Amino acid sequence: MKDQDVKLTFQEIEQLCVLYMDCRLSVLEETELQYVLGKLPYSSPCIDEVRMLMGMEVPKSVSQPSMVKQRFRKSRFLISLAASFTILAIIGISLFRNHSMDESPDTSGHIYIEAYSHGERLNQDAAVAATNASSG
C-alpha cells in the first residue's frame, strides 16, 4: 500500500479548523485533521486554538512568533540599559557629594567637625579637642 503525499495549504488548514470549531467535521475528518496538525508547522490563532482543544501541544517555535521574541528582547535590553545608566548616575552623584563634602572647609578655613559625647552634641571647640584626643 502506497502512502498518499497530499500537501494542504495554510488557507485549507485554517478552513478545516473553522469547520472543526463549527462541529461540521466527521469523527474521521477530525482524526485526520489532528494528524495533519501534528505534522505541519502552520500557526495562527485559529490553528493554535484547535490544537489546544484537541489536547495537542503547541510547538514553542509556533506559539511564540519571532516578532514577539524580538520585541521582548528589545524591551529587556532597553530596560537593562536604563537601569545601568540609573545605577551609574547614583554612584556618580554619591561619589561627587562625598568628594565635595570631604574637601569643603567652612568660611574660616577649618574643616567642620561634629561630635557627640554621651548622647549630647559638643560645640566646635570641644568636638575638635575630643577628636584630637581620640586620635592620639
JSON list of C-alpha atoms in Angstrom, two decimals:
[
{"chain": "A", "resi": 1, "resn": "MET", "atom": "CA", "xyz": [0.00, 0.00, 0.00]},
{"chain": "A", "resi": 2, "resn": "LYS", "atom": "CA", "xyz": [1.41, 3.38, -1.00]},
{"chain": "A", "resi": 3, "resn": "ASP", "atom": "CA", "xyz": [1.02, 6.44, 1.25]},
{"chain": "A", "resi": 4, "resn": "GLN", "atom": "CA", "xyz": [-0.52, 9.44, -0.40]},
{"chain": "A", "resi": 5, "resn": "ASP", "atom": "CA", "xyz": [1.56, 12.61, -0.15]},
{"chain": "A", "resi": 6, "resn": "VAL", "atom": "CA", "xyz": [-1.10, 15.33, -0.08]},
{"chain": "A", "resi": 7, "resn": "LYS", "atom": "CA", "xyz": [0.06, 18.86, 0.80]},
{"chain": "A", "resi": 8, "resn": "LEU", "atom": "CA", "xyz": [-2.54, 21.16, 2.29]},
{"chain": "A", "resi": 9, "resn": "THR", "atom": "CA", "xyz": [-2.11, 24.91, 2.10]},
{"chain": "A", "resi": 10, "resn": "PHE", "atom": "CA", "xyz": [-2.26, 27.22, 5.06]},
{"chain": "A", "resi": 11, "resn": "GLN", "atom": "CA", "xyz": [-5.69, 28.51, 3.98]},
{"chain": "A", "resi": 12, "resn": "GLU", "atom": "CA", "xyz": [-7.05, 24.95, 3.64]},
{"chain": "A", "resi": 13, "resn": "ILE", "atom": "CA", "xyz": [-5.84, 24.05, 7.13]},
{"chain": "A", "resi": 14, "resn": "GLU", "atom": "CA", "xyz": [-7.43, 27.20, 8.55]},
{"chain": "A", "resi": 15, "resn": "GLN", "atom": "CA", "xyz": [-10.71, 26.40, 6.77]},
{"chain": "A", "resi": 16, "resn": "LEU", "atom": "CA", "xyz": [-10.67, 22.89, 8.24]},
{"chain": "A", "resi": 17, "resn": "CYS", "atom": "CA", "xyz": [-10.06, 24.38, 11.69]},
{"chain": "A", "resi": 18, "resn": "VAL", "atom": "CA", "xyz": [-13.03, 26.71, 11.25]},
{"chain": "A", "resi": 19, "resn": "LEU", "atom": "CA", "xyz": [-15.17, 23.71, 10.25]},
{"chain": "A", "resi": 20, "resn": "TYR", "atom": "CA", "xyz": [-13.90, 21.83, 13.31]},
{"chain": "A", "resi": 21, "resn": "MET", "atom": "CA", "xyz": [-14.85, 24.75, 15.58]},
{"chain": "A", "resi": 22, "resn": "ASP", "atom": "CA", "xyz": [-18.34, 24.76, 13.99]},
{"chain": "A", "resi": 23, "resn": "CYS", "atom": "CA", "xyz": [-18.64, 20.99, 14.66]},
{"chain": "A", "resi": 24, "resn": "ARG", "atom": "CA", "xyz": [-19.04, 20.31, 10.95]},
{"chain": "A", "resi": 25, "resn": "LEU", "atom": "CA", "xyz": [-16.37, 17.58, 10.61]},
{"chain": "A", "resi": 26, "resn": "SER", "atom": "CA", "xyz": [-16.95, 13.86, 10.99]},
{"chain": "A", "resi": 27, "resn": "VAL", "atom": "CA", "xyz": [-15.01, 11.86, 13.58]},
{"chain": "A", "resi": 28, "resn": "LEU", "atom": "CA", "xyz": [-12.74, 10.53, 10.80]},
{"chain": "A", "resi": 29, "resn": "GLU", "atom": "CA", "xyz": [-12.12, 14.05, 9.46]},
{"chain": "A", "resi": 30, "resn": "GLU", "atom": "CA", "xyz": [-11.34, 15.31, 12.97]},
{"chain": "A", "resi": 31, "resn": "THR", "atom": "CA", "xyz": [-8.83, 12.49, 13.43]},
{"chain": "A", "resi": 32, "resn": "GLU", "atom": "CA", "xyz": [-7.21, 13.31, 10.08]},
{"chain": "A", "resi": 33, "resn": "LEU", "atom": "CA", "xyz": [-7.08, 17.00, 10.98]},
{"chain": "A", "resi": 34, "resn": "GLN", "atom": "CA", "xyz": [-5.40, 16.14, 14.28]},
{"chain": "A", "resi": 35, "resn": "TYR", "atom": "CA", "xyz": [-2.80, 14.05, 12.41]},
{"chain": "A", "resi": 36, "resn": "VAL", "atom": "CA", "xyz": [-2.17, 16.85, 9.90]},
{"chain": "A", "resi": 37, "resn": "LEU", "atom": "CA", "xyz": [-1.84, 19.49, 12.64]},
{"chain": "A", "resi": 38, "resn": "GLY", "atom": "CA", "xyz": [0.72, 17.30, 14.35]},
{"chain": "A", "resi": 39, "resn": "LYS", "atom": "CA", "xyz": [2.84, 17.17, 11.20]},
{"chain": "A", "resi": 40, "resn": "LEU", "atom": "CA", "xyz": [2.58, 20.70, 9.77]},
{"chain": "A", "resi": 41, "resn": "PRO", "atom": "CA", "xyz": [4.28, 23.78, 11.24]},
{"chain": "A", "resi": 42, "resn": "TYR", "atom": "CA", "xyz": [1.44, 26.19, 10.37]},
{"chain": "A", "resi": 43, "resn": "SER", "atom": "CA", "xyz": [0.38, 28.62, 13.06]},
{"chain": "A", "resi": 44, "resn": "SER", "atom": "CA", "xyz": [-2.42, 31.11, 13.51]},
{"chain": "A", "resi": 45, "resn": "PRO", "atom": "CA", "xyz": [-4.71, 31.90, 16.42]},
{"chain": "A", "resi": 46, "resn": "CYS", "atom": "CA", "xyz": [-7.39, 29.60, 14.97]},
{"chain": "A", "resi": 47, "resn": "ILE", "atom": "CA", "xyz": [-4.99, 26.71, 14.28]},
{"chain": "A", "resi": 48, "resn": "ASP", "atom": "CA", "xyz": [-3.34, 27.01, 17.69]},
{"chain": "A", "resi": 49, "resn": "GLU", "atom": "CA", "xyz": [-6.74, 27.08, 19.41]},
{"chain": "A", "resi": 50, "resn": "VAL", "atom": "CA", "xyz": [-7.82, 23.90, 17.59]},
{"chain": "A", "resi": 51, "resn": "ARG", "atom": "CA", "xyz": [-4.52, 22.26, 18.60]},
{"chain": "A", "resi": 52, "resn": "MET", "atom": "CA", "xyz": [-5.19, 23.12, 22.24]},
{"chain": "A", "resi": 53, "resn": "LEU", "atom": "CA", "xyz": [-8.81, 21.92, 22.03]},
{"chain": "A", "resi": 54, "resn": "MET", "atom": "CA", "xyz": [-7.58, 18.63, 20.59]},
{"chain": "A", "resi": 55, "resn": "GLY", "atom": "CA", "xyz": [-5.17, 18.28, 23.50]},
{"chain": "A", "resi": 56, "resn": "MET", "atom": "CA", "xyz": [-2.11, 18.74, 21.33]},
{"chain": "A", "resi": 57, "resn": "GLU", "atom": "CA", "xyz": [0.94, 20.63, 22.47]},
{"chain": "A", "resi": 58, "resn": "VAL", "atom": "CA", "xyz": [1.52, 23.82, 20.52]},
{"chain": "A", "resi": 59, "resn": "PRO", "atom": "CA", "xyz": [5.16, 23.82, 19.37]},
{"chain": "A", "resi": 60, "resn": "LYS", "atom": "CA", "xyz": [7.22, 26.51, 21.09]},
{"chain": "A", "resi": 61, "resn": "SER", "atom": "CA", "xyz": [8.52, 27.87, 17.80]},
{"chain": "A", "resi": 62, "resn": "VAL", "atom": "CA", "xyz": [4.92, 28.17, 16.65]},
{"chain": "A", "resi": 63, "resn": "SER", "atom": "CA", "xyz": [3.41, 29.57, 19.84]},
{"chain": "A", "resi": 64, "resn": "GLN", "atom": "CA", "xyz": [5.89, 32.46, 20.09]},
{"chain": "A", "resi": 65, "resn": "PRO", "atom": "CA", "xyz": [6.43, 34.15, 16.73]},
{"chain": "A", "resi": 66, "resn": "SER", "atom": "CA", "xyz": [9.82, 35.69, 16.11]},
{"chain": "A", "resi": 67, "resn": "MET", "atom": "CA", "xyz": [8.40, 39.23, 16.15]},
{"chain": "A", "resi": 68, "resn": "VAL", "atom": "CA", "xyz": [7.23, 38.76, 19.74]},
{"chain": "A", "resi": 69, "resn": "LYS", "atom": "CA", "xyz": [10.63, 37.39, 20.74]},
{"chain": "A", "resi": 70, "resn": "GLN", "atom": "CA", "xyz": [12.39, 40.33, 19.07]},
{"chain": "A", "resi": 71, "resn": "ARG", "atom": "CA", "xyz": [10.16, 42.87, 20.82]},
{"chain": "A", "resi": 72, "resn": "PHE", "atom": "CA", "xyz": [10.67, 41.12, 24.17]},
{"chain": "A", "resi": 73, "resn": "ARG", "atom": "CA", "xyz": [14.46, 41.08, 23.70]},
{"chain": "A", "resi": 74, "resn": "LYS", "atom": "CA", "xyz": [14.47, 44.73, 22.63]},
{"chain": "A", "resi": 75, "resn": "SER", "atom": "CA", "xyz": [12.33, 45.75, 25.62]},
{"chain": "A", "resi": 76, "resn": "ARG", "atom": "CA", "xyz": [14.51, 43.77, 28.01]},
{"chain": "A", "resi": 77, "resn": "PHE", "atom": "CA", "xyz": [17.64, 45.35, 26.52]},
{"chain": "A", "resi": 78, "resn": "LEU", "atom": "CA", "xyz": [16.24, 48.88, 26.87]},
{"chain": "A", "resi": 79, "resn": "ILE", "atom": "CA", "xyz": [15.17, 48.27, 30.46]},
{"chain": "A", "resi": 80, "resn": "SER", "atom": "CA", "xyz": [18.61, 46.87, 31.30]},
{"chain": "A", "resi": 81, "resn": "LEU", "atom": "CA", "xyz": [20.27, 49.85, 29.64]},
{"chain": "A", "resi": 82, "resn": "ALA", "atom": "CA", "xyz": [18.11, 52.32, 31.57]},
{"chain": "A", "resi": 83, "resn": "ALA", "atom": "CA", "xyz": [18.80, 50.50, 34.84]},
{"chain": "A", "resi": 84, "resn": "SER", "atom": "CA", "xyz": [22.56, 50.58, 34.15]},
{"chain": "A", "resi": 85, "resn": "PHE", "atom": "CA", "xyz": [22.51, 54.33, 33.48]},
{"chain": "A", "resi": 86, "resn": "THR", "atom": "CA", "xyz": [20.49, 54.90, 36.65]},
{"chain": "A", "resi": 87, "resn": "ILE", "atom": "CA", "xyz": [22.96, 52.92, 38.76]},
{"chain": "A", "resi": 88, "resn": "LEU", "atom": "CA", "xyz": [25.91, 54.77, 37.23]},
{"chain": "A", "resi": 89, "resn": "ALA", "atom": "CA", "xyz": [24.22, 58.12, 37.85]},
{"chain": "A", "resi": 90, "resn": "ILE", "atom": "CA", "xyz": [23.54, 57.26, 41.51]},
{"chain": "A", "resi": 91, "resn": "ILE", "atom": "CA", "xyz": [27.13, 56.12, 42.04]},
{"chain": "A", "resi": 92, "resn": "GLY", "atom": "CA", "xyz": [28.46, 59.26, 40.32]},
{"chain": "A", "resi": 93, "resn": "ILE", "atom": "CA", "xyz": [26.27, 61.58, 42.38]},
{"chain": "A", "resi": 94, "resn": "SER", "atom": "CA", "xyz": [27.17, 59.88, 45.66]},
{"chain": "A", "resi": 95, "resn": "LEU", "atom": "CA", "xyz": [30.90, 59.99, 44.84]},
{"chain": "A", "resi": 96, "resn": "PHE", "atom": "CA", "xyz": [30.63, 63.65, 43.88]},
{"chain": "A", "resi": 97, "resn": "ARG", "atom": "CA", "xyz": [28.81, 64.52, 47.10]},
{"chain": "A", "resi": 98, "resn": "ASN", "atom": "CA", "xyz": [31.27, 62.58, 49.28]},
{"chain": "A", "resi": 99, "resn": "HIS", "atom": "CA", "xyz": [34.25, 64.14, 47.50]},
{"chain": "A", "resi": 100, "resn": "SER", "atom": "CA", "xyz": [32.88, 67.67, 47.75]},
{"chain": "A", "resi": 101, "resn": "MET", "atom": "CA", "xyz": [31.92, 67.23, 51.44]},
{"chain": "A", "resi": 102, "resn": "ASP", "atom": "CA", "xyz": [35.38, 65.87, 52.36]},
{"chain": "A", "resi": 103, "resn": "GLU", "atom": "CA", "xyz": [37.25, 68.81, 50.87]},
{"chain": "A", "resi": 104, "resn": "SER", "atom": "CA", "xyz": [34.92, 71.72, 51.63]},
{"chain": "A", "resi": 105, "resn": "PRO", "atom": "CA", "xyz": [36.22, 73.83, 54.52]},
{"chain": "A", "resi": 106, "resn": "ASP", "atom": "CA", "xyz": [33.96, 76.30, 56.25]},
{"chain": "A", "resi": 107, "resn": "THR", "atom": "CA", "xyz": [34.43, 80.05, 55.87]},
{"chain": "A", "resi": 108, "resn": "SER", "atom": "CA", "xyz": [37.22, 80.24, 58.47]},
{"chain": "A", "resi": 109, "resn": "GLY", "atom": "CA", "xyz": [39.33, 77.70, 56.59]},
{"chain": "A", "resi": 110, "resn": "HIS", "atom": "CA", "xyz": [38.70, 74.92, 59.09]},
{"chain": "A", "resi": 111, "resn": "ILE", "atom": "CA", "xyz": [37.01, 71.62, 58.45]},
{"chain": "A", "resi": 112, "resn": "TYR", "atom": "CA", "xyz": [33.66, 71.33, 60.18]},
{"chain": "A", "resi": 113, "resn": "ILE", "atom": "CA", "xyz": [33.62, 68.64, 62.89]},
{"chain": "A", "resi": 114, "resn": "GLU", "atom": "CA", "xyz": [30.54, 67.39, 64.65]},
{"chain": "A", "resi": 115, "resn": "ALA", "atom": "CA", "xyz": [30.94, 65.13, 67.69]},
{"chain": "A", "resi": 116, "resn": "TYR", "atom": "CA", "xyz": [28.71, 63.70, 70.38]},
{"chain": "A", "resi": 117, "resn": "SER", "atom": "CA", "xyz": [29.58, 62.65, 73.92]},
{"chain": "A", "resi": 118, "resn": "HIS", "atom": "CA", "xyz": [27.12, 60.62, 75.99]},
{"chain": "A", "resi": 119, "resn": "GLY", "atom": "CA", "xyz": [24.31, 61.50, 73.57]},
{"chain": "A", "resi": 120, "resn": "GLU", "atom": "CA", "xyz": [24.92, 65.26, 73.66]},
{"chain": "A", "resi": 121, "resn": "ARG", "atom": "CA", "xyz": [26.30, 67.33, 70.83]},
{"chain": "A", "resi": 122, "resn": "LEU", "atom": "CA", "xyz": [29.62, 69.03, 71.60]},
{"chain": "A", "resi": 123, "resn": "ASN", "atom": "CA", "xyz": [30.37, 72.59, 70.49]},
{"chain": "A", "resi": 124, "resn": "GLN", "atom": "CA", "xyz": [33.02, 73.13, 67.81]},
{"chain": "A", "resi": 125, "resn": "ASP", "atom": "CA", "xyz": [36.00, 73.59, 70.18]},
{"chain": "A", "resi": 126, "resn": "ALA", "atom": "CA", "xyz": [35.04, 70.59, 72.32]},
{"chain": "A", "resi": 127, "resn": "ALA", "atom": "CA", "xyz": [34.49, 68.47, 69.19]},
{"chain": "A", "resi": 128, "resn": "VAL", "atom": "CA", "xyz": [37.97, 69.35, 67.90]},
{"chain": "A", "resi": 129, "resn": "ALA", "atom": "CA", "xyz": [39.54, 68.61, 71.30]},
{"chain": "A", "resi": 130, "resn": "ALA", "atom": "CA", "xyz": [37.70, 65.26, 71.55]},
{"chain": "A", "resi": 131, "resn": "THR", "atom": "CA", "xyz": [38.75, 64.29, 68.03]},
{"chain": "A", "resi": 132, "resn": "ASN", "atom": "CA", "xyz": [42.37, 65.21, 68.69]},
{"chain": "A", "resi": 133, "resn": "ALA", "atom": "CA", "xyz": [42.36, 63.32, 71.99]},
{"chain": "A", "resi": 134, "resn": "SER", "atom": "CA", "xyz": [40.92, 60.17, 70.44]},
{"chain": "A", "resi": 135, "resn": "SER", "atom": "CA", "xyz": [43.36, 60.16, 67.53]},
{"chain": "A", "resi": 136, "resn": "GLY", "atom": "CA", "xyz": [46.30, 60.06, 69.68]}
]
